[in-house]
Coordinates of C-alpha atoms in Angstrom, one line a residue:
M52 CA -6.5 -71.2 -40.6
P53 CA -6.0 -69.4 -37.2
A54 CA -8.2 -66.4 -36.6
D55 CA -7.4 -63.2 -34.8
T56 CA -7.1 -63.9 -31.1
A57 CA -8.9 -60.9 -29.6
V58 CA -11.9 -58.8 -30.1
S59 CA -11.6 -55.1 -29.8
P60 CA -14.5 -54.1 -27.6
S61 CA -16.5 -51.0 -28.6
T62 CA -16.2 -49.7 -25.1
S63 CA -12.7 -48.6 -25.6
E64 CA -11.4 -46.9 -28.8
A65 CA -7.9 -47.1 -27.4
S66 CA -8.0 -50.9 -27.5
S67 CA -7.8 -50.8 -31.3
N68 CA -4.1 -49.8 -30.9
V69 CA -3.4 -53.2 -29.2
F70 CA -6.2 -55.6 -30.0
P71 CA -6.8 -57.8 -31.9
L72 CA -3.5 -59.5 -31.4
P73 CA -1.9 -61.4 -34.3
S74 CA -1.5 -64.6 -32.3
P75 CA -2.6 -66.0 -29.0
F76 CA 0.8 -66.3 -27.3
T77 CA 1.8 -63.7 -24.7
L78 CA 4.4 -63.4 -21.9
A79 CA 3.4 -63.1 -18.3
A80 CA 4.6 -60.4 -15.9
L81 CA 7.1 -62.5 -14.1
S82 CA 8.5 -60.9 -11.0
G83 CA 12.3 -60.8 -11.2
Y84 CA 12.3 -62.2 -14.7
S85 CA 10.2 -60.1 -17.2
D86 CA 12.9 -57.5 -17.7
L87 CA 14.1 -56.0 -21.0
G88 CA 16.1 -59.0 -22.2
M89 CA 13.5 -61.6 -21.4
R90 CA 10.8 -59.6 -23.1
V91 CA 12.7 -58.8 -26.3
T92 CA 14.1 -62.3 -26.8
C93 CA 10.7 -63.9 -26.2
R94 CA 9.1 -61.5 -28.6
S95 CA 11.7 -62.5 -31.2
L96 CA 10.5 -66.1 -30.8
G97 CA 6.8 -65.3 -31.3
A98 CA 5.4 -63.6 -28.1
C99 CA 2.9 -61.0 -29.5
L100 CA 2.4 -59.2 -26.2
T101 CA 4.7 -58.7 -23.2
R102 CA 4.1 -57.5 -19.7
H103 CA 6.9 -56.1 -17.6
E104 CA 7.3 -57.5 -14.1
V105 CA 4.8 -56.2 -11.6
V106 CA 5.6 -52.8 -10.0
L107 CA 4.0 -51.4 -6.8
D108 CA 2.0 -48.2 -7.2
Q109 CA 4.1 -46.6 -4.4
C110 CA 7.4 -47.3 -6.2
V111 CA 6.1 -45.7 -9.4
L112 CA 4.9 -42.5 -7.6
K113 CA 8.1 -42.2 -5.6
G114 CA 10.3 -42.9 -8.6
S115 CA 12.2 -45.6 -6.7
K116 CA 15.2 -47.4 -8.3
G117 CA 13.2 -50.6 -8.5
A118 CA 10.5 -49.0 -10.5
R119 CA 12.9 -47.3 -12.9
S120 CA 14.7 -50.6 -13.7
G121 CA 11.3 -52.3 -14.2
T122 CA 10.1 -49.8 -16.6
F123 CA 13.0 -49.9 -19.1
L124 CA 11.5 -49.8 -22.6
E125 CA 12.7 -50.7 -26.0
P126 CA 10.9 -49.5 -29.2
S127 CA 10.7 -52.9 -30.7
D128 CA 9.0 -54.3 -27.6
R129 CA 5.5 -53.4 -28.6
P130 CA 2.8 -53.7 -27.5
I131 CA 3.8 -53.9 -23.8
A132 CA 1.7 -53.8 -20.7
A133 CA 2.5 -52.1 -17.4
Q134 CA 1.4 -54.4 -14.6
L135 CA 0.6 -52.5 -11.4
M136 CA -0.1 -53.8 -7.9
G137 CA -1.3 -51.8 -4.8
N138 CA -3.9 -51.5 -2.1
D139 CA -5.1 -47.9 -2.5
P140 CA -7.4 -47.1 -5.5
E141 CA -6.4 -43.4 -5.7
Q142 CA -2.7 -44.2 -5.8
M143 CA -3.3 -46.9 -8.4
G144 CA -5.0 -44.4 -10.7
L145 CA -2.1 -42.0 -10.3
A146 CA 0.5 -44.7 -10.9
A147 CA -1.3 -45.9 -14.0
A148 CA -1.3 -42.4 -15.5
R149 CA 2.4 -42.2 -14.8
M150 CA 3.2 -45.5 -16.5
V151 CA 1.2 -44.5 -19.6
A152 CA 3.1 -41.3 -19.7
E153 CA 6.3 -43.3 -19.8
G154 CA 5.1 -45.1 -22.9
Y155 CA 3.2 -48.2 -22.0
D156 CA 0.5 -49.5 -24.3
L157 CA -1.9 -50.9 -21.8
V158 CA -2.3 -51.1 -18.0
D159 CA -2.7 -54.5 -16.2
I160 CA -4.0 -54.6 -12.6
N161 CA -2.7 -57.5 -10.5
F162 CA -5.4 -59.1 -8.5
G163 CA -3.7 -62.5 -8.6
C164 CA -0.3 -62.5 -6.7
P165 CA -0.4 -65.3 -4.1
V166 CA 2.8 -64.4 -2.3
K167 CA 2.3 -64.3 1.5
K168 CA 4.0 -60.9 2.0
V169 CA 1.8 -59.4 -0.7
L170 CA -1.4 -60.8 0.8
G171 CA -0.3 -59.5 4.2
R172 CA -0.2 -56.0 2.8
C173 CA -3.6 -56.3 1.2
R174 CA -2.4 -56.4 -2.4
G175 CA -2.6 -58.8 -5.3
G176 CA -4.7 -61.9 -4.6
F177 CA -6.0 -60.4 -1.3
L178 CA -8.2 -58.1 -3.3
L179 CA -10.1 -61.0 -4.9
G180 CA -11.8 -61.2 -1.5
E181 CA -12.4 -57.5 -1.3
P182 CA -14.6 -56.7 -4.3
E183 CA -15.5 -53.2 -3.3
T184 CA -11.9 -52.1 -3.2
A185 CA -11.0 -54.0 -6.3
I186 CA -13.9 -52.5 -8.3
E187 CA -13.0 -49.0 -7.1
M188 CA -9.4 -49.6 -8.1
I189 CA -10.5 -50.6 -11.6
Q190 CA -12.7 -47.5 -11.8
R191 CA -9.8 -45.2 -10.8
V192 CA -7.4 -46.7 -13.2
R193 CA -9.9 -46.8 -16.1
D194 CA -10.7 -43.1 -15.4
A195 CA -7.0 -42.2 -15.3
V196 CA -5.8 -43.5 -18.6
T197 CA -6.8 -43.6 -22.3
V198 CA -5.1 -46.9 -23.1
P199 CA -6.8 -50.4 -22.6
V200 CA -7.0 -51.7 -19.1
T201 CA -6.8 -55.4 -18.3
I202 CA -6.8 -57.3 -15.0
K203 CA -5.0 -60.4 -13.8
V204 CA -6.9 -62.8 -11.5
R205 CA -6.9 -66.3 -10.1
R206 CA -10.1 -68.4 -10.1
G207 CA -10.8 -67.1 -6.5
R208 CA -9.2 -66.7 -3.1
D209 CA -10.3 -70.3 -2.5
D210 CA -13.1 -72.6 -3.8
S211 CA -15.7 -71.4 -1.3
R212 CA -19.1 -70.1 -2.4
E213 CA -18.2 -66.7 -1.0
A214 CA -15.0 -66.6 -3.0
T215 CA -16.7 -67.6 -6.2
E216 CA -19.4 -64.9 -5.7
S217 CA -16.6 -62.3 -5.1
F218 CA -14.8 -63.4 -8.2
W219 CA -17.8 -63.0 -10.5
R220 CA -18.7 -59.7 -9.0
I221 CA -15.3 -58.3 -9.8
I222 CA -15.3 -59.8 -13.4
D223 CA -18.8 -58.5 -14.2
E224 CA -18.2 -55.0 -12.8
A225 CA -14.8 -54.9 -14.6
V226 CA -16.6 -55.5 -17.9
D227 CA -19.2 -52.9 -17.1
L228 CA -16.4 -50.4 -16.3
G229 CA -14.7 -50.9 -19.7
V230 CA -11.9 -53.4 -18.9
V231 CA -11.1 -55.0 -22.2
G232 CA -9.3 -58.2 -21.1
V233 CA -8.6 -60.5 -18.2
A234 CA -5.8 -63.1 -17.6
I235 CA -7.1 -65.9 -15.4
H236 CA -4.8 -68.3 -13.6
G237 CA -6.4 -71.7 -13.0
R238 CA -5.3 -72.0 -9.4
T239 CA -6.8 -70.3 -6.3
V240 CA -4.8 -67.8 -4.3
D241 CA -4.6 -70.2 -1.4
Q242 CA -3.1 -72.9 -3.7
R243 CA -0.2 -70.6 -4.7
Y244 CA 1.7 -72.8 -7.1
E245 CA 0.7 -76.2 -5.6
G246 CA -1.5 -78.8 -7.2
Q247 CA -2.9 -78.7 -10.7
A248 CA -4.4 -75.7 -12.4
C249 CA -8.1 -76.0 -13.2
W250 CA -9.0 -74.4 -16.5
N251 CA -12.8 -74.6 -16.2
R252 CA -13.1 -71.1 -14.8
I253 CA -11.3 -69.7 -17.9
A254 CA -13.9 -71.3 -20.1
E255 CA -16.8 -70.1 -17.9
V256 CA -15.6 -66.4 -18.1
K257 CA -15.3 -66.6 -21.9
R258 CA -18.8 -68.1 -22.2
R259 CA -20.3 -65.5 -19.9
H260 CA -18.5 -62.5 -21.5
P261 CA -17.8 -63.5 -25.2
H262 CA -16.5 -60.0 -26.1
L263 CA -14.0 -59.9 -23.3
V264 CA -10.5 -60.7 -24.3
V265 CA -9.7 -63.7 -22.1
F266 CA -6.2 -65.1 -21.5
G267 CA -5.6 -68.4 -19.8
S268 CA -2.7 -69.2 -17.5
G269 CA -1.5 -72.1 -15.4
D270 CA 0.5 -75.2 -16.2
L271 CA 1.7 -74.1 -19.6
F272 CA 5.1 -75.8 -20.0
T273 CA 4.9 -77.1 -23.6
A274 CA 3.5 -75.9 -26.9
E275 CA 1.0 -78.8 -26.6
D276 CA -0.2 -77.4 -23.3
C277 CA -0.8 -74.0 -24.9
L278 CA -2.8 -75.4 -27.8
R279 CA -4.8 -77.7 -25.5
M280 CA -5.8 -74.7 -23.3
L281 CA -6.9 -72.7 -26.4
E282 CA -9.0 -75.7 -27.6
Q283 CA -10.5 -76.7 -24.2
T284 CA -11.4 -73.3 -22.9
G285 CA -12.1 -71.2 -26.0
C286 CA -9.9 -68.4 -24.6
D287 CA -8.5 -65.8 -26.9
G288 CA -4.9 -66.3 -25.8
V289 CA -2.5 -67.8 -23.3
T290 CA -0.2 -66.1 -20.9
I291 CA 3.0 -68.2 -20.5
A292 CA 4.9 -67.7 -17.3
R293 CA 7.3 -70.3 -15.8
G294 CA 7.3 -72.3 -18.9
A295 CA 8.9 -69.4 -20.8
I296 CA 11.8 -69.0 -18.3
A297 CA 13.2 -72.5 -18.9
N298 CA 12.2 -72.7 -22.5
P299 CA 11.6 -69.4 -24.4
W300 CA 11.4 -71.4 -27.6
I301 CA 7.9 -72.4 -26.4
F302 CA 6.6 -69.4 -28.3
R303 CA 8.2 -70.5 -31.6
E304 CA 6.9 -74.0 -31.1
S305 CA 3.4 -72.9 -30.1
L306 CA 3.1 -70.5 -33.0
A307 CA 4.0 -73.2 -35.5
L308 CA 1.5 -75.7 -34.2
W309 CA -1.2 -73.0 -34.1
K310 CA -0.5 -72.3 -37.7
G311 CA -0.8 -76.0 -38.6
L312 CA 2.9 -76.5 -39.2
L313 CA 5.2 -79.1 -37.8
K314 CA 6.7 -78.4 -34.4
P315 CA 10.2 -76.9 -34.9
A316 CA 13.2 -79.0 -33.8
P317 CA 14.6 -78.2 -30.3
P318 CA 17.2 -75.4 -30.2
T319 CA 20.7 -76.3 -31.1
I320 CA 23.6 -75.5 -28.9
R321 CA 24.4 -72.5 -31.1
E322 CA 20.8 -71.2 -30.9
Q323 CA 20.8 -71.6 -27.2
G324 CA 24.1 -69.7 -26.9
E325 CA 23.1 -66.9 -29.3
L326 CA 19.8 -66.3 -27.6
I327 CA 21.1 -66.2 -24.0
D328 CA 24.1 -64.0 -25.1
W329 CA 21.7 -61.6 -26.8
Q330 CA 19.6 -61.5 -23.6
Y331 CA 22.8 -60.9 -21.6
R332 CA 23.7 -57.9 -23.8
L333 CA 20.2 -56.5 -23.4
A334 CA 20.6 -57.0 -19.6
V335 CA 23.8 -55.0 -19.7
T336 CA 22.0 -52.0 -21.2
Q337 CA 19.6 -52.2 -18.3
Y338 CA 21.8 -53.2 -15.3
G339 CA 25.4 -52.7 -16.3
P340 CA 27.8 -55.7 -17.0
E341 CA 28.4 -56.9 -13.5
R342 CA 24.8 -56.9 -12.3
A343 CA 23.8 -58.4 -15.7
S344 CA 26.0 -61.4 -15.1
R345 CA 24.3 -62.1 -11.8
Q346 CA 20.8 -61.4 -13.3
M347 CA 21.5 -64.0 -16.1
R348 CA 22.5 -66.7 -13.6
K349 CA 18.9 -67.6 -12.8
F350 CA 17.9 -67.8 -16.5
G351 CA 20.9 -70.0 -17.3
I352 CA 20.2 -72.3 -14.4
K353 CA 16.6 -72.9 -15.7
R354 CA 17.8 -73.4 -19.3
A355 CA 20.7 -75.7 -18.6
A356 CA 18.5 -78.7 -18.9
L357 CA 18.3 -78.1 -22.7
H358 CA 22.1 -78.6 -23.0
P359 CA 23.8 -82.0 -23.4
R360 CA 26.2 -81.1 -20.6
A361 CA 23.3 -80.0 -18.4
D362 CA 24.8 -80.8 -15.0
E363 CA 28.1 -79.1 -15.7
L364 CA 26.4 -76.1 -17.2
H365 CA 24.0 -75.8 -14.3
Q366 CA 27.0 -75.7 -11.9
A367 CA 28.8 -73.1 -14.1
Y368 CA 25.7 -70.8 -13.9
I369 CA 25.6 -71.2 -10.2
R370 CA 29.2 -69.9 -10.0
L371 CA 28.5 -67.0 -12.3
S372 CA 29.1 -63.7 -10.6
Q373 CA 31.0 -61.4 -12.9
L374 CA 31.7 -60.5 -16.5
S375 CA 34.8 -62.7 -16.9
D376 CA 32.8 -65.7 -15.7
W377 CA 30.2 -65.0 -18.4
H378 CA 32.8 -65.0 -21.2
A379 CA 34.4 -68.1 -19.9
L380 CA 31.0 -69.9 -19.7
M381 CA 30.0 -68.9 -23.2
N382 CA 33.3 -70.1 -24.6
E383 CA 33.2 -73.4 -22.9
F384 CA 29.6 -74.4 -23.4
Y385 CA 28.3 -72.6 -26.5
A386 CA 31.3 -71.9 -28.8
T387 CA 30.8 -74.9 -31.1
E388 CA 27.8 -76.2 -33.0
S389 CA 26.2 -79.5 -32.5
T390 CA 23.1 -81.5 -33.5
A391 CA 19.7 -80.5 -32.2
I392 CA 19.2 -81.1 -28.5
S393 CA 16.7 -83.8 -27.6
A394 CA 13.5 -82.6 -26.0

């Protein structure tokens, strides 16, 4: 029988409000994707923890439009993490306090983003090579909030000895400062999304800090991938990113296998239509109908491969730009039931 996925460390009483989690499967903070609709629909399929898309500390403190849309909350979407990114420890602490005041259940600090523009502004993965700044940032955030604090990292800036030493210094100090969890992507910052993710570092962190809640990430595109990571690394949970965009049913499938059940059949046409239409309606509450149609285009393009008319549907999503297009697409491609789609 599956056990609870996380230990609630004694260093933080607040962690008991979030950990232990009921299952190991969580949604990553996907920039441009982890909005209200994505989070709520993935949760309905088995995601036990969601993270909204990363927000800059400056946007939070200035109350910019981008930050407001990114922090749209729904009571059923609990627990939810606020993921923050910045380069100034003091501002990060202030922003973390603001996000908690808005209702977030935990704060996640991004030390893993490999995007060139982010690195050029000394944020995200850049800070894996600046342990003093990273550690001060963790301290400021930890002091500013009463909810659990977690961090997101990659296995290092690169595979050099210096980068490895910097990685372990940040991890060890984070634990000492009361961080309750870490999500580790199996690629280096320099790799970005190229090559294969190496999961060894995930296992090493769990062995070194057995009471730390460790989430693994990287190359999780099927339920079998998720179960294999849990088994190979001993991590407490997995953070599913790109695999959930194209196939949010990965949560349902992973949960069944974890419970020792048969893997569910792939989603039928009706199930696909109902889920993406529900996600669209949630997007309307966040963006309004016209912007929601454009926002849903990228989800539909990714998921078209599940449909028997994949090429036609893909093109229809590319053309999607307004509310009338959405209704026409739903009527043409999802109005009738069919047999289960082949994987």
